[in-house]
């Protein structure tokens, strides 16, 4: 008798055919009954559609702005102006102390004082002046530290500051943050890349010097070998 026939007889028909466990019409226990209740208990009453008012004007135009303003319920209330209140009284979400930035601003102000900047004030406000920049009002940047100190720096665009006497505002690519940097000219070899380049040039000079020494030694050895070869050839010819 074939092996397949004996295996089927040993299972007593439990796994033969399509009537195995979980293969009924309902795909499991009560599956068909749930689907039947969902189909017959469905509410067929039509639901009212939500009214949506369409704007007949182009977005961004004056008519669209007036149409939008008439249909908004937001009212902006300003109970007080910021100019009448001390800025230290405003609540802040975070009390962050950036001591490194405060130290940087202190050093920048000290450098500006050494560059002989003078702070002046008139009816229009405060400004900086310098002897090399005659008849020019230089903008003032005010920085308040975490402990309440105030530093003031002259601000000129780096491309316009040919003398490199003032500071400039450098924005990040996302334009969310900025830093204050001095416009003074920096020696390339005082920067990180310059120091790395200087070390590489020193290493390259030592390597080239060692290469020349090795080439000279190889030339002396080659000359000695050539003389030895000639002497050996002369000895053989005499014999």
CSV table of C-alpha atoms in Angstrom, one decimal:
chain,number,residue,atom,x,y,z
A,1,UNK,CA,0.0,0.0,0.0
A,2,UNK,CA,1.4,3.5,-0.8
A,3,UNK,CA,2.7,5.7,2.1
A,4,UNK,CA,0.2,8.4,1.4
A,5,UNK,CA,-2.7,6.1,1.9
A,6,UNK,CA,-1.5,4.8,5.2
A,7,UNK,CA,-0.8,8.4,6.5
A,8,UNK,CA,-4.3,9.5,5.6
A,9,UNK,CA,-5.8,6.5,7.4
A,10,UNK,CA,-3.7,7.2,10.5
A,11,UNK,CA,-5.1,10.7,10.8
A,12,UNK,CA,-8.6,9.3,10.6
A,13,UNK,CA,-9.7,12.1,8.3
A,14,UNK,CA,-9.0,14.9,10.7
A,15,UNK,CA,-6.9,17.0,8.2
A,16,UNK,CA,-8.4,15.8,5.0
A,17,UNK,CA,-10.9,17.8,2.9
A,18,UNK,CA,-11.9,21.5,3.3
A,19,UNK,CA,-13.9,21.1,6.5
A,20,UNK,CA,-11.0,21.7,8.9
A,21,UNK,CA,-11.1,23.8,12.0
A,22,UNK,CA,-11.8,27.5,11.4
A,23,UNK,CA,-12.7,27.0,7.7
A,24,UNK,CA,-16.4,27.4,7.9
A,25,UNK,CA,-18.5,29.9,6.0
A,26,UNK,CA,-18.3,32.4,8.9
A,27,UNK,CA,-14.5,32.4,9.0
A,28,UNK,CA,-14.4,31.7,12.7
A,29,UNK,CA,-16.9,31.7,15.5
A,30,UNK,CA,-19.7,34.1,14.9
A,31,UNK,CA,-18.1,35.9,12.0
A,32,UNK,CA,-21.0,35.6,9.7
A,33,UNK,CA,-23.5,36.6,12.4
A,34,UNK,CA,-21.6,39.9,13.1
A,35,UNK,CA,-21.6,40.8,9.5
A,36,UNK,CA,-25.3,40.0,9.3
A,37,UNK,CA,-26.1,42.3,12.2
A,38,UNK,CA,-24.0,45.1,10.7
A,39,UNK,CA,-25.8,44.9,7.4
A,40,UNK,CA,-29.3,44.8,8.8
A,41,UNK,CA,-28.9,47.3,11.7
A,42,UNK,CA,-27.3,50.1,9.5
A,43,UNK,CA,-29.0,53.4,9.7
A,44,UNK,CA,-29.9,54.5,6.2
A,45,UNK,CA,-31.3,58.0,7.2
A,46,UNK,CA,-29.5,60.7,5.2
A,47,UNK,CA,-27.2,63.0,7.2
A,48,UNK,CA,-27.4,66.7,6.6
A,49,UNK,CA,-24.4,68.1,4.8
A,50,UNK,CA,-22.2,70.7,6.4
A,51,UNK,CA,-22.5,74.1,4.8
A,52,UNK,CA,-19.2,75.5,3.6
A,53,UNK,CA,-19.1,79.1,2.4
A,54,UNK,CA,-16.8,79.5,-0.6
A,55,UNK,CA,-14.9,82.7,-0.9
A,56,UNK,CA,-15.5,84.4,-4.4
A,57,UNK,CA,-12.3,86.4,-4.2
A,58,UNK,CA,-8.6,85.6,-4.9
A,59,UNK,CA,-6.6,84.7,-1.8
A,60,UNK,CA,-4.3,87.6,-0.8
A,61,UNK,CA,-6.3,90.4,-2.4
A,62,UNK,CA,-7.8,93.4,-0.6
A,63,UNK,CA,-11.4,92.0,-1.2
A,64,UNK,CA,-10.4,88.7,0.3
A,65,UNK,CA,-8.9,90.3,3.4
A,66,UNK,CA,-12.1,92.3,4.0
A,67,UNK,CA,-14.3,89.2,3.4
A,68,UNK,CA,-12.1,87.2,5.8
A,69,UNK,CA,-12.1,90.0,8.5
A,70,UNK,CA,-16.0,90.1,8.5
A,71,UNK,CA,-16.2,86.3,9.2
A,72,UNK,CA,-13.6,86.0,12.0
A,73,UNK,CA,-14.5,86.2,15.7
A,74,UNK,CA,-10.9,86.8,17.0
A,75,UNK,CA,-10.4,90.2,18.7
A,76,UNK,CA,-6.9,91.2,19.6
A,77,UNK,CA,-6.8,92.8,23.0
A,78,UNK,CA,-3.7,94.8,24.1
A,79,UNK,CA,-4.4,96.0,27.6
A,80,UNK,CA,-1.0,97.7,27.9
A,81,UNK,CA,2.0,98.6,25.8
A,82,UNK,CA,5.4,97.2,26.4
A,83,UNK,CA,7.0,100.6,26.5
A,84,UNK,CA,5.2,101.4,29.8
A,85,UNK,CA,6.5,98.4,31.7
A,86,UNK,CA,10.0,97.4,32.9
A,87,UNK,CA,11.2,94.4,30.7
A,88,UNK,CA,12.4,92.6,33.8
A,89,UNK,CA,8.8,92.2,34.9
A,90,UNK,CA,7.8,90.1,31.9
A,91,UNK,CA,7.4,86.4,32.7
A,92,UNK,CA,9.7,84.0,31.0
A,93,UNK,CA,9.3,80.3,30.3
A,94,UNK,CA,12.9,79.5,30.9
A,95,UNK,CA,15.6,81.1,33.1
A,96,UNK,CA,18.6,80.2,31.0
A,97,UNK,CA,22.1,81.6,31.9
A,98,UNK,CA,24.5,81.6,29.1
A,99,UNK,CA,27.7,82.6,30.9
A,100,UNK,CA,29.9,81.9,27.9
A,101,UNK,CA,28.0,84.3,25.8
A,102,UNK,CA,28.1,87.0,28.5
A,103,UNK,CA,31.9,86.6,28.8
A,104,UNK,CA,32.2,86.9,25.0
A,105,UNK,CA,30.1,90.1,25.0
A,106,UNK,CA,32.3,91.5,27.8
A,107,UNK,CA,35.5,90.8,25.8
A,108,UNK,CA,34.0,92.3,22.7
A,109,UNK,CA,33.1,95.5,24.5
A,110,UNK,CA,36.6,95.7,26.0
A,111,UNK,CA,38.0,95.3,22.5
A,112,UNK,CA,35.8,98.1,21.2
A,113,UNK,CA,37.0,100.4,23.9
A,114,UNK,CA,40.6,99.6,23.0
A,115,UNK,CA,39.6,100.5,19.4
A,116,UNK,CA,38.7,104.0,20.6
A,117,UNK,CA,34.9,103.9,20.0
A,118,UNK,CA,32.9,106.6,21.7
A,119,UNK,CA,29.2,106.3,22.7
A,120,UNK,CA,27.2,109.4,22.1
A,121,UNK,CA,23.6,110.4,22.5
A,122,UNK,CA,21.3,113.1,21.0
A,123,UNK,CA,17.7,113.7,20.3
A,124,UNK,CA,17.5,110.7,17.9
A,125,UNK,CA,19.0,108.3,20.4
A,126,UNK,CA,22.4,106.6,21.1
A,127,UNK,CA,25.1,106.0,18.5
A,128,UNK,CA,28.8,105.3,18.2
A,129,UNK,CA,31.4,107.5,16.5
A,130,UNK,CA,35.1,107.0,15.6
A,131,UNK,CA,37.9,109.3,14.5
A,132,UNK,CA,38.5,107.3,11.3
A,133,UNK,CA,34.8,107.3,10.4
A,134,UNK,CA,34.0,111.0,10.2
A,135,UNK,CA,30.4,112.2,10.2
A,136,UNK,CA,29.0,108.7,10.6
A,137,UNK,CA,26.4,107.5,13.1
A,138,UNK,CA,27.1,103.8,13.9
A,139,UNK,CA,24.3,101.6,15.1
A,140,UNK,CA,24.3,100.4,18.7
A,141,UNK,CA,23.7,96.8,19.7
A,142,UNK,CA,22.6,96.3,23.3
A,143,UNK,CA,23.2,93.0,25.1
A,144,UNK,CA,21.8,92.3,28.6
A,145,UNK,CA,23.6,89.6,30.6
A,146,UNK,CA,21.9,87.1,32.9
A,147,UNK,CA,22.9,89.1,35.9
A,148,UNK,CA,21.5,92.4,34.6
A,149,UNK,CA,24.7,94.0,33.1
A,150,UNK,CA,24.4,95.9,29.8
A,151,UNK,CA,27.0,95.8,27.1
A,152,UNK,CA,26.8,98.1,24.0
A,153,UNK,CA,28.7,97.4,20.8
A,154,UNK,CA,29.0,99.2,17.4
A,155,UNK,CA,27.5,97.3,14.5
A,156,UNK,CA,28.7,97.7,10.9
A,157,UNK,CA,28.4,95.2,8.1
A,158,UNK,CA,31.6,93.3,7.6
A,159,UNK,CA,31.9,94.2,3.9
A,160,UNK,CA,31.6,97.9,4.8
A,161,UNK,CA,34.1,97.8,7.6
A,162,UNK,CA,37.4,98.0,5.8
A,163,UNK,CA,39.3,99.0,8.9
A,164,UNK,CA,38.0,96.0,10.9
A,165,UNK,CA,37.2,98.2,13.9
A,166,UNK,CA,33.6,97.3,14.8
A,167,UNK,CA,31.4,94.2,15.1
A,168,UNK,CA,28.8,92.6,12.9
A,169,UNK,CA,25.8,90.3,13.3
A,170,UNK,CA,26.2,86.8,11.8
A,171,UNK,CA,22.9,84.9,11.3
A,172,UNK,CA,22.6,81.2,11.0
A,173,UNK,CA,21.2,79.7,7.8
A,174,UNK,CA,17.7,79.3,9.3
A,175,UNK,CA,17.8,83.0,10.4
A,176,UNK,CA,16.5,82.1,13.8
A,177,UNK,CA,19.7,82.6,15.8
A,178,UNK,CA,22.6,85.0,15.5
A,179,UNK,CA,26.0,85.8,17.0
A,180,UNK,CA,28.0,88.9,17.4
A,181,UNK,CA,31.5,88.7,16.0
A,182,UNK,CA,34.4,91.2,15.6
A,183,UNK,CA,35.3,92.5,12.2
A,184,UNK,CA,39.0,92.5,12.9
A,185,UNK,CA,41.3,90.8,10.4
A,186,UNK,CA,42.4,87.4,11.6
A,187,UNK,CA,45.7,85.7,10.6
A,188,UNK,CA,45.0,82.5,8.7
A,189,UNK,CA,47.6,80.6,10.8
A,190,UNK,CA,45.8,81.7,14.0
A,191,UNK,CA,42.7,79.8,13.1
A,192,UNK,CA,42.1,76.1,13.5
A,193,UNK,CA,42.4,75.3,9.8
A,194,UNK,CA,45.6,77.5,9.6
A,195,UNK,CA,47.2,75.6,12.5
A,196,UNK,CA,46.4,72.3,10.9
A,197,UNK,CA,47.9,73.5,7.6
A,198,UNK,CA,51.0,74.8,9.4
A,199,UNK,CA,51.5,71.4,11.0
A,200,UNK,CA,51.1,69.6,7.7
A,201,UNK,CA,53.6,71.9,6.0
A,202,UNK,CA,56.1,71.2,8.8
A,203,UNK,CA,55.5,67.5,8.4
A,204,UNK,CA,55.9,67.8,4.6
A,205,UNK,CA,59.2,69.7,4.9
A,206,UNK,CA,60.6,67.0,7.2
A,207,UNK,CA,59.5,64.3,4.9
A,208,UNK,CA,61.1,66.0,1.8
A,209,UNK,CA,64.3,66.5,3.8
A,210,UNK,CA,64.4,62.9,4.8
A,211,UNK,CA,63.7,61.9,1.2
A,212,UNK,CA,66.6,63.9,-0.1
A,213,UNK,CA,68.9,62.3,2.5
A,214,UNK,CA,67.7,58.8,1.5
A,215,UNK,CA,68.3,59.7,-2.2
A,216,UNK,CA,71.9,60.9,-1.5
A,217,UNK,CA,72.6,57.7,0.4
A,218,UNK,CA,71.2,55.6,-2.4
A,219,UNK,CA,73.4,57.5,-4.9
A,220,UNK,CA,76.5,56.9,-2.8
A,221,UNK,CA,75.7,53.1,-2.5
A,222,UNK,CA,75.0,52.9,-6.3
A,223,UNK,CA,78.3,54.6,-7.1
A,224,UNK,CA,80.2,52.2,-4.7
A,225,UNK,CA,78.5,49.2,-6.3
A,226,UNK,CA,79.4,50.4,-9.7
A,227,UNK,CA,83.1,50.8,-8.8
A,228,UNK,CA,83.1,47.4,-7.2
A,229,UNK,CA,81.6,45.9,-10.3
A,230,UNK,CA,84.2,47.5,-12.5
A,231,UNK,CA,87.0,46.3,-10.3
A,232,UNK,CA,85.6,42.8,-10.3
A,233,UNK,CA,85.3,42.8,-14.1
A,234,UNK,CA,88.9,44.0,-14.6
A,235,UNK,CA,90.1,41.3,-12.3
A,236,UNK,CA,88.3,38.6,-14.3
A,237,UNK,CA,89.7,40.0,-17.6
A,238,UNK,CA,93.3,39.8,-16.3
A,239,UNK,CA,92.8,36.2,-15.3
